[in-house]
Amino acid sequence: MGKSEDPGEDKHGAPEVDPLQQPARLDACRRCALWHGATQAVPGAGPRHAPIMMVGEQPGDSEDRAGKPFVGPAGQLLDDALSEAGVKRTDVFVTNAVKHFKWEPRGKRRMHKTPAQREIAACRYWLEKELASVGPVVVVALGATALKAVLETRGTPLREVIGQVLEHDGRYVIPTWHPSFALRAPDRTTRERVYADIVQALQAAGQLARDAAGHRR
């Protein structure tokens, strides 16, 4: 098929997509069309054998520009919650279910848009690689999209399992709110409740990681 002047588009102007692609490098991924509108792919970051993995939804505007996960306001809230929970940042690998920023224009701003199920499924390829490489004891799923990606299901409503310790694929999974939900909450009471739930989830993850380390000794 011929190419247009944009190397990322075919001659009809549609983004290049190959759902069956098995790329070796994240920046070469064309498994869904989100690569076309993003500045760059954003891989996970952290120690390669961290006992805790935190999975968010997708990079935001700040992360898309920086090429690193959780460097914006949601990342700062998460750092605060980790500190309050007594979890060392060096024990945590952070990533997202979807590695490219999905957005829609609103004036001069790029506003977050929730990934579609096909985009979550396409990016499971990379999440599986991270899970295999890092080998976490516990995964903290931040928000509904992350929970779908981690459990590989559409049928587990986040609100029904907040803070519970689930098991999937030989590891613990703790669902909680995405930190951006706390930032967007319309009132102080909701913000404080959501933040407290995130801290509690991280405390539980930290305890599970410590227990697992103790059993290995």
PDB file of C-alpha atoms in Angstrom:
ATOM      1  CA  MET A   1       0.000   0.000   0.000  1.00  0.00           C
ATOM      2  CA  GLY A   2       1.334   3.450  -0.867  1.00  0.00           C
ATOM      3  CA  LYS A   3       2.106   6.059   1.765  1.00  0.00           C
ATOM      4  CA  SER A   4       1.137   9.697   2.091  1.00  0.00           C
ATOM      5  CA  GLU A   5       3.681  12.340   3.048  1.00  0.00           C
ATOM      6  CA  ASP A   6       2.980  11.474   6.703  1.00  0.00           C
ATOM      7  CA  PRO A   7       4.810   8.156   7.295  1.00  0.00           C
ATOM      8  CA  GLY A   8       2.214   7.227   9.908  1.00  0.00           C
ATOM      9  CA  GLU A   9      -0.726   7.333   7.507  1.00  0.00           C
ATOM     10  CA  ASP A  10      -1.814   5.325   4.503  1.00  0.00           C
ATOM     11  CA  LYS A  11      -2.816   6.963   1.230  1.00  0.00           C
ATOM     12  CA  HIS A  12      -6.370   7.444   2.542  1.00  0.00           C
ATOM     13  CA  GLY A  13      -5.128   9.443   5.540  1.00  0.00           C
ATOM     14  CA  ALA A  14      -5.959   6.717   8.101  1.00  0.00           C
ATOM     15  CA  PRO A  15      -3.367   5.931  10.811  1.00  0.00           C
ATOM     16  CA  GLU A  16      -1.289   2.825  10.186  1.00  0.00           C
ATOM     17  CA  VAL A  17      -2.624   0.002  12.394  1.00  0.00           C
ATOM     18  CA  ASP A  18      -1.769  -3.695  12.715  1.00  0.00           C
ATOM     19  CA  PRO A  19      -3.580  -5.357  15.670  1.00  0.00           C
ATOM     20  CA  LEU A  20      -1.530  -8.540  15.199  1.00  0.00           C
ATOM     21  CA  GLN A  21       1.826  -6.756  15.209  1.00  0.00           C
ATOM     22  CA  GLN A  22       4.365  -8.031  17.761  1.00  0.00           C
ATOM     23  CA  PRO A  23       6.874  -5.174  17.941  1.00  0.00           C
ATOM     24  CA  ALA A  24      10.115  -5.412  19.870  1.00  0.00           C
ATOM     25  CA  ARG A  25      10.111  -1.690  20.724  1.00  0.00           C
ATOM     26  CA  LEU A  26       7.283   0.329  22.209  1.00  0.00           C
ATOM     27  CA  ASP A  27       7.975   3.313  19.976  1.00  0.00           C
ATOM     28  CA  ALA A  28       7.374   1.088  16.944  1.00  0.00           C
ATOM     29  CA  CYS A  29       3.964  -0.101  18.156  1.00  0.00           C
ATOM     30  CA  ARG A  30       1.071   0.167  15.700  1.00  0.00           C
ATOM     31  CA  ARG A  31      -1.287  -2.291  17.402  1.00  0.00           C
ATOM     32  CA  CYS A  32      -3.909   0.478  17.689  1.00  0.00           C
ATOM     33  CA  ALA A  33      -4.255   3.977  16.261  1.00  0.00           C
ATOM     34  CA  LEU A  34      -3.442   5.935  19.431  1.00  0.00           C
ATOM     35  CA  TRP A  35       0.235   6.248  18.467  1.00  0.00           C
ATOM     36  CA  HIS A  36      -0.770   8.655  15.718  1.00  0.00           C
ATOM     37  CA  GLY A  37      -2.080  11.438  17.973  1.00  0.00           C
ATOM     38  CA  ALA A  38       0.436  11.075  20.799  1.00  0.00           C
ATOM     39  CA  THR A  39       3.793  12.817  21.141  1.00  0.00           C
ATOM     40  CA  GLN A  40       5.447   9.548  22.110  1.00  0.00           C
ATOM     41  CA  ALA A  41       4.835   6.215  23.799  1.00  0.00           C
ATOM     42  CA  VAL A  42       5.224   6.223  27.580  1.00  0.00           C
ATOM     43  CA  PRO A  43       6.707   3.015  29.041  1.00  0.00           C
ATOM     44  CA  GLY A  44       6.551   1.967  32.671  1.00  0.00           C
ATOM     45  CA  ALA A  45       9.282   3.054  35.058  1.00  0.00           C
ATOM     46  CA  GLY A  46      10.836   1.738  38.228  1.00  0.00           C
ATOM     47  CA  PRO A  47      12.996  -1.091  39.591  1.00  0.00           C
ATOM     48  CA  ARG A  48      12.931  -4.152  37.340  1.00  0.00           C
ATOM     49  CA  HIS A  49      12.080  -6.511  40.201  1.00  0.00           C
ATOM     50  CA  ALA A  50       9.850  -4.241  42.259  1.00  0.00           C
ATOM     51  CA  PRO A  51       7.448  -6.172  44.526  1.00  0.00           C
ATOM     52  CA  ILE A  52       4.633  -3.698  43.774  1.00  0.00           C
ATOM     53  CA  MET A  53       3.367  -2.600  40.378  1.00  0.00           C
ATOM     54  CA  MET A  54       0.904   0.249  40.063  1.00  0.00           C
ATOM     55  CA  VAL A  55      -1.107   0.352  36.855  1.00  0.00           C
ATOM     56  CA  GLY A  56      -2.950   3.509  35.813  1.00  0.00           C
ATOM     57  CA  GLU A  57      -5.143   4.180  32.803  1.00  0.00           C
ATOM     58  CA  GLN A  58      -2.964   6.042  30.293  1.00  0.00           C
ATOM     59  CA  PRO A  59      -0.419   8.877  30.122  1.00  0.00           C
ATOM     60  CA  GLY A  60      -1.827  12.357  30.586  1.00  0.00           C
ATOM     61  CA  ASP A  61      -0.719  15.534  28.850  1.00  0.00           C
ATOM     62  CA  SER A  62       2.338  15.991  31.104  1.00  0.00           C
ATOM     63  CA  GLU A  63       3.376  12.355  30.729  1.00  0.00           C
ATOM     64  CA  ASP A  64       2.913  12.448  26.955  1.00  0.00           C
ATOM     65  CA  ARG A  65       5.310  15.391  26.701  1.00  0.00           C
ATOM     66  CA  ALA A  66       7.859  14.032  29.209  1.00  0.00           C
ATOM     67  CA  GLY A  67       7.782  10.397  28.086  1.00  0.00           C
ATOM     68  CA  LYS A  68       7.512   9.232  31.725  1.00  0.00           C
ATOM     69  CA  PRO A  69       4.520   7.921  33.713  1.00  0.00           C
ATOM     70  CA  PHE A  70       2.897   9.824  36.586  1.00  0.00           C
ATOM     71  CA  VAL A  71       4.906  13.046  36.428  1.00  0.00           C
ATOM     72  CA  GLY A  72       1.871  15.366  36.481  1.00  0.00           C
ATOM     73  CA  PRO A  73      -0.524  16.330  39.313  1.00  0.00           C
ATOM     74  CA  ALA A  74      -1.871  12.767  39.642  1.00  0.00           C
ATOM     75  CA  GLY A  75       1.693  11.539  40.057  1.00  0.00           C
ATOM     76  CA  GLN A  76       2.346  14.037  42.840  1.00  0.00           C
ATOM     77  CA  LEU A  77      -0.780  12.892  44.678  1.00  0.00           C
ATOM     78  CA  LEU A  78       0.367   9.295  44.254  1.00  0.00           C
ATOM     79  CA  ASP A  79       3.795  10.149  45.684  1.00  0.00           C
ATOM     80  CA  ASP A  80       2.100  11.744  48.693  1.00  0.00           C
ATOM     81  CA  ALA A  81      -0.087   8.661  49.171  1.00  0.00           C
ATOM     82  CA  LEU A  82       2.922   6.334  48.953  1.00  0.00           C
ATOM     83  CA  SER A  83       4.721   8.371  51.598  1.00  0.00           C
ATOM     84  CA  GLU A  84       1.695   8.336  53.896  1.00  0.00           C
ATOM     85  CA  ALA A  85       1.270   4.591  53.364  1.00  0.00           C
ATOM     86  CA  GLY A  86       4.898   3.937  54.294  1.00  0.00           C
ATOM     87  CA  VAL A  87       5.744   2.415  50.918  1.00  0.00           C
ATOM     88  CA  LYS A  88       9.168   3.173  49.472  1.00  0.00           C
ATOM     89  CA  ARG A  89       9.138   4.551  45.942  1.00  0.00           C
ATOM     90  CA  THR A  90      12.009   2.186  45.199  1.00  0.00           C
ATOM     91  CA  ASP A  91       9.661  -0.762  45.819  1.00  0.00           C
ATOM     92  CA  VAL A  92       7.240   0.351  43.114  1.00  0.00           C
ATOM     93  CA  PHE A  93       7.116   0.033  39.328  1.00  0.00           C
ATOM     94  CA  VAL A  94       4.568   2.399  37.764  1.00  0.00           C
ATOM     95  CA  THR A  95       2.958   1.984  34.372  1.00  0.00           C
ATOM     96  CA  ASN A  96      -0.310   2.398  32.486  1.00  0.00           C
ATOM     97  CA  ALA A  97      -2.751   0.013  30.841  1.00  0.00           C
ATOM     98  CA  VAL A  98      -2.476   2.082  27.634  1.00  0.00           C
ATOM     99  CA  LYS A  99       0.886   3.541  26.637  1.00  0.00           C
ATOM    100  CA  HIS A 100      -0.220   6.420  24.371  1.00  0.00           C
ATOM    101  CA  PHE A 101      -2.152   9.544  25.373  1.00  0.00           C
ATOM    102  CA  LYS A 102      -5.704   9.529  24.030  1.00  0.00           C
ATOM    103  CA  TRP A 103      -7.093  13.042  23.867  1.00  0.00           C
ATOM    104  CA  GLU A 104      -9.535  15.405  22.216  1.00  0.00           C
ATOM    105  CA  PRO A 105      -9.026  19.139  21.603  1.00  0.00           C
ATOM    106  CA  ARG A 106     -10.821  21.658  23.777  1.00  0.00           C
ATOM    107  CA  GLY A 107      -9.721  25.105  22.750  1.00  0.00           C
ATOM    108  CA  LYS A 108      -5.939  25.058  22.975  1.00  0.00           C
ATOM    109  CA  ARG A 109      -5.918  22.236  25.513  1.00  0.00           C
ATOM    110  CA  ARG A 110      -5.640  18.492  24.982  1.00  0.00           C
ATOM    111  CA  MET A 111      -8.253  16.837  27.176  1.00  0.00           C
ATOM    112  CA  HIS A 112      -8.105  13.224  28.328  1.00  0.00           C
ATOM    113  CA  LYS A 113     -10.403  10.766  26.569  1.00  0.00           C
ATOM    114  CA  THR A 114     -11.080   7.293  28.006  1.00  0.00           C
ATOM    115  CA  PRO A 115      -9.456   4.470  25.982  1.00  0.00           C
ATOM    116  CA  ALA A 116     -11.770   2.072  24.136  1.00  0.00           C
ATOM    117  CA  GLN A 117     -11.818  -1.633  24.956  1.00  0.00           C
ATOM    118  CA  ARG A 118      -9.981  -2.480  21.713  1.00  0.00           C
ATOM    119  CA  GLU A 119      -7.182  -0.063  22.688  1.00  0.00           C
ATOM    120  CA  ILE A 120      -6.911  -1.602  26.160  1.00  0.00           C
ATOM    121  CA  ALA A 121      -6.801  -5.070  24.590  1.00  0.00           C
ATOM    122  CA  ALA A 122      -4.176  -4.019  22.043  1.00  0.00           C
ATOM    123  CA  CYS A 123      -1.916  -2.640  24.754  1.00  0.00           C
ATOM    124  CA  ARG A 124      -2.254  -5.737  26.939  1.00  0.00           C
ATOM    125  CA  TYR A 125       0.684  -6.970  24.834  1.00  0.00           C
ATOM    126  CA  TRP A 126       2.958  -4.469  26.614  1.00  0.00           C
ATOM    127  CA  LEU A 127       1.439  -4.908  30.071  1.00  0.00           C
ATOM    128  CA  GLU A 128       2.082  -8.652  29.859  1.00  0.00           C
ATOM    129  CA  LYS A 129       5.725  -7.969  28.996  1.00  0.00           C
ATOM    130  CA  GLU A 130       6.074  -5.649  32.013  1.00  0.00           C
ATOM    131  CA  LEU A 131       4.404  -8.129  34.360  1.00  0.00           C
ATOM    132  CA  ALA A 132       6.736 -10.890  33.148  1.00  0.00           C
ATOM    133  CA  SER A 133       9.829  -8.705  33.406  1.00  0.00           C
ATOM    134  CA  VAL A 134       9.123  -7.109  36.800  1.00  0.00           C
ATOM    135  CA  GLY A 135       7.351 -10.073  38.425  1.00  0.00           C
ATOM    136  CA  PRO A 136       5.483  -8.072  41.091  1.00  0.00           C
ATOM    137  CA  VAL A 137       3.944  -9.739  44.129  1.00  0.00           C
ATOM    138  CA  VAL A 138       1.008  -7.347  44.060  1.00  0.00           C
ATOM    139  CA  VAL A 139      -0.544  -5.108  41.416  1.00  0.00           C
ATOM    140  CA  VAL A 140      -2.450  -1.992  42.457  1.00  0.00           C
ATOM    141  CA  ALA A 141      -5.019  -1.218  39.763  1.00  0.00           C
ATOM    142  CA  LEU A 142      -5.674   2.531  39.708  1.00  0.00           C
ATOM    143  CA  GLY A 143      -9.154   3.020  38.280  1.00  0.00           C
ATOM    144  CA  ALA A 144     -11.629   1.069  36.165  1.00  0.00           C
ATOM    145  CA  THR A 145      -9.562   0.941  32.968  1.00  0.00           C
ATOM    146  CA  ALA A 146      -6.544  -0.435  34.820  1.00  0.00           C
ATOM    147  CA  LEU A 147      -8.717  -3.027  36.553  1.00  0.00           C
ATOM    148  CA  LYS A 148     -10.104  -4.228  33.204  1.00  0.00           C
ATOM    149  CA  ALA A 149      -6.601  -4.501  31.788  1.00  0.00           C
ATOM    150  CA  VAL A 150      -5.108  -6.319  34.772  1.00  0.00           C
ATOM    151  CA  LEU A 151      -7.979  -8.789  35.239  1.00  0.00           C
ATOM    152  CA  GLU A 152      -8.570  -9.126  31.472  1.00  0.00           C
ATOM    153  CA  THR A 153     -12.296  -8.665  31.976  1.00  0.00           C
ATOM    154  CA  ARG A 154     -15.021  -6.085  31.449  1.00  0.00           C
ATOM    155  CA  GLY A 155     -17.304  -7.391  34.172  1.00  0.00           C
ATOM    156  CA  THR A 156     -15.814  -6.262  37.497  1.00  0.00           C
ATOM    157  CA  PRO A 157     -17.232  -2.858  38.560  1.00  0.00           C
ATOM    158  CA  LEU A 158     -14.542  -0.881  40.366  1.00  0.00           C
ATOM    159  CA  ARG A 159     -16.826   0.420  43.112  1.00  0.00           C
ATOM    160  CA  GLU A 160     -17.733  -3.114  44.170  1.00  0.00           C
ATOM    161  CA  VAL A 161     -14.142  -4.211  44.772  1.00  0.00           C
ATOM    162  CA  ILE A 162     -12.369  -1.054  45.987  1.00  0.00           C
ATOM    163  CA  GLY A 163      -9.674  -2.013  48.476  1.00  0.00           C
ATOM    164  CA  GLN A 164     -10.291  -5.761  48.261  1.00  0.00           C
ATOM    165  CA  VAL A 165      -7.423  -8.167  47.768  1.00  0.00           C
ATOM    166  CA  LEU A 166      -8.133 -10.189  44.639  1.00  0.00           C
ATOM    167  CA  GLU A 167      -6.018 -12.904  43.036  1.00  0.00           C
ATOM    168  CA  HIS A 168      -5.317 -13.192  39.339  1.00  0.00           C
ATOM    169  CA  ASP A 169      -2.662 -15.040  37.379  1.00  0.00           C
ATOM    170  CA  GLY A 170      -0.697 -16.015  40.474  1.00  0.00           C
ATOM    171  CA  ARG A 171      -0.454 -12.547  42.016  1.00  0.00           C
ATOM    172  CA  TYR A 172      -2.476 -10.254  44.238  1.00  0.00           C
ATOM    173  CA  VAL A 173      -4.490  -7.417  42.722  1.00  0.00           C
ATOM    174  CA  ILE A 174      -5.790  -4.498  44.794  1.00  0.00           C
ATOM    175  CA  PRO A 175      -8.232  -2.167  43.013  1.00  0.00           C
ATOM    176  CA  THR A 176      -8.492   1.470  44.055  1.00  0.00           C
ATOM    177  CA  TRP A 177      -9.305   4.870  42.588  1.00  0.00           C
ATOM    178  CA  HIS A 178      -7.116   6.587  40.050  1.00  0.00           C
ATOM    179  CA  PRO A 179      -5.480   9.603  41.743  1.00  0.00           C
ATOM    180  CA  SER A 180      -6.941  11.930  39.097  1.00  0.00           C
ATOM    181  CA  PHE A 181     -10.390  11.072  40.475  1.00  0.00           C
ATOM    182  CA  ALA A 182      -9.371  12.634  43.789  1.00  0.00           C
ATOM    183  CA  LEU A 183      -8.103  15.720  41.952  1.00  0.00           C
ATOM    184  CA  ARG A 184     -11.390  16.093  40.020  1.00  0.00           C
ATOM    185  CA  ALA A 185     -13.715  15.434  42.950  1.00  0.00           C
ATOM    186  CA  PRO A 186     -16.143  18.360  43.374  1.00  0.00           C
ATOM    187  CA  ASP A 187     -16.012  18.595  47.160  1.00  0.00           C
ATOM    188  CA  ARG A 188     -13.484  18.229  49.942  1.00  0.00           C
ATOM    189  CA  THR A 189     -15.244  15.303  51.617  1.00  0.00           C
ATOM    190  CA  THR A 190     -15.074  13.181  48.452  1.00  0.00           C
ATOM    191  CA  ARG A 191     -11.453  14.143  47.815  1.00  0.00           C
ATOM    192  CA  GLU A 192     -10.461  13.126  51.329  1.00  0.00           C
ATOM    193  CA  ARG A 193     -12.372   9.828  51.129  1.00  0.00           C
ATOM    194  CA  VAL A 194     -10.851   8.884  47.767  1.00  0.00           C
ATOM    195  CA  TYR A 195      -7.354   9.807  48.927  1.00  0.00           C
ATOM    196  CA  ALA A 196      -7.809   7.751  52.109  1.00  0.00           C
ATOM    197  CA  ASP A 197      -8.902   4.756  50.011  1.00  0.00           C
ATOM    198  CA  ILE A 198      -5.771   5.075  47.853  1.00  0.00           C
ATOM    199  CA  VAL A 199      -3.537   5.241  50.936  1.00  0.00           C
ATOM    200  CA  GLN A 200      -5.277   2.194  52.424  1.00  0.00           C
ATOM    201  CA  ALA A 201      -4.767   0.218  49.193  1.00  0.00           C
ATOM    202  CA  LEU A 202      -1.075   1.108  49.146  1.00  0.00           C
ATOM    203  CA  GLN A 203      -0.714   0.118  52.800  1.00  0.00           C
ATOM    204  CA  ALA A 204      -2.242  -3.274  52.002  1.00  0.00           C
ATOM    205  CA  ALA A 205       0.074  -3.671  48.999  1.00  0.00           C
ATOM    206  CA  GLY A 206       3.083  -2.821  51.132  1.00  0.00           C
ATOM    207  CA  GLN A 207       2.119  -5.386  53.752  1.00  0.00           C
ATOM    208  CA  LEU A 208       1.626  -8.113  51.149  1.00  0.00           C
ATOM    209  CA  ALA A 209       5.021  -7.308  49.649  1.00  0.00           C
ATOM    210  CA  ARG A 210       6.698  -7.450  53.067  1.00  0.00           C
ATOM    211  CA  ASP A 211       4.992 -10.740  53.905  1.00  0.00           C
ATOM    212  CA  ALA A 212       6.156 -12.256  50.616  1.00  0.00           C
ATOM    213  CA  ALA A 213       9.727 -11.053  51.243  1.00  0.00           C
ATOM    214  CA  GLY A 214       9.623 -12.626  54.705  1.00  0.00           C
ATOM    215  CA  HIS A 215       8.498 -15.980  53.314  1.00  0.00           C
ATOM    216  CA  ARG A 216      11.389 -15.992  50.833  1.00  0.00           C
ATOM    217  CA  ARG A 217      14.001 -15.668  53.561  1.00  0.00           C
TER     218      ARG A 217
END
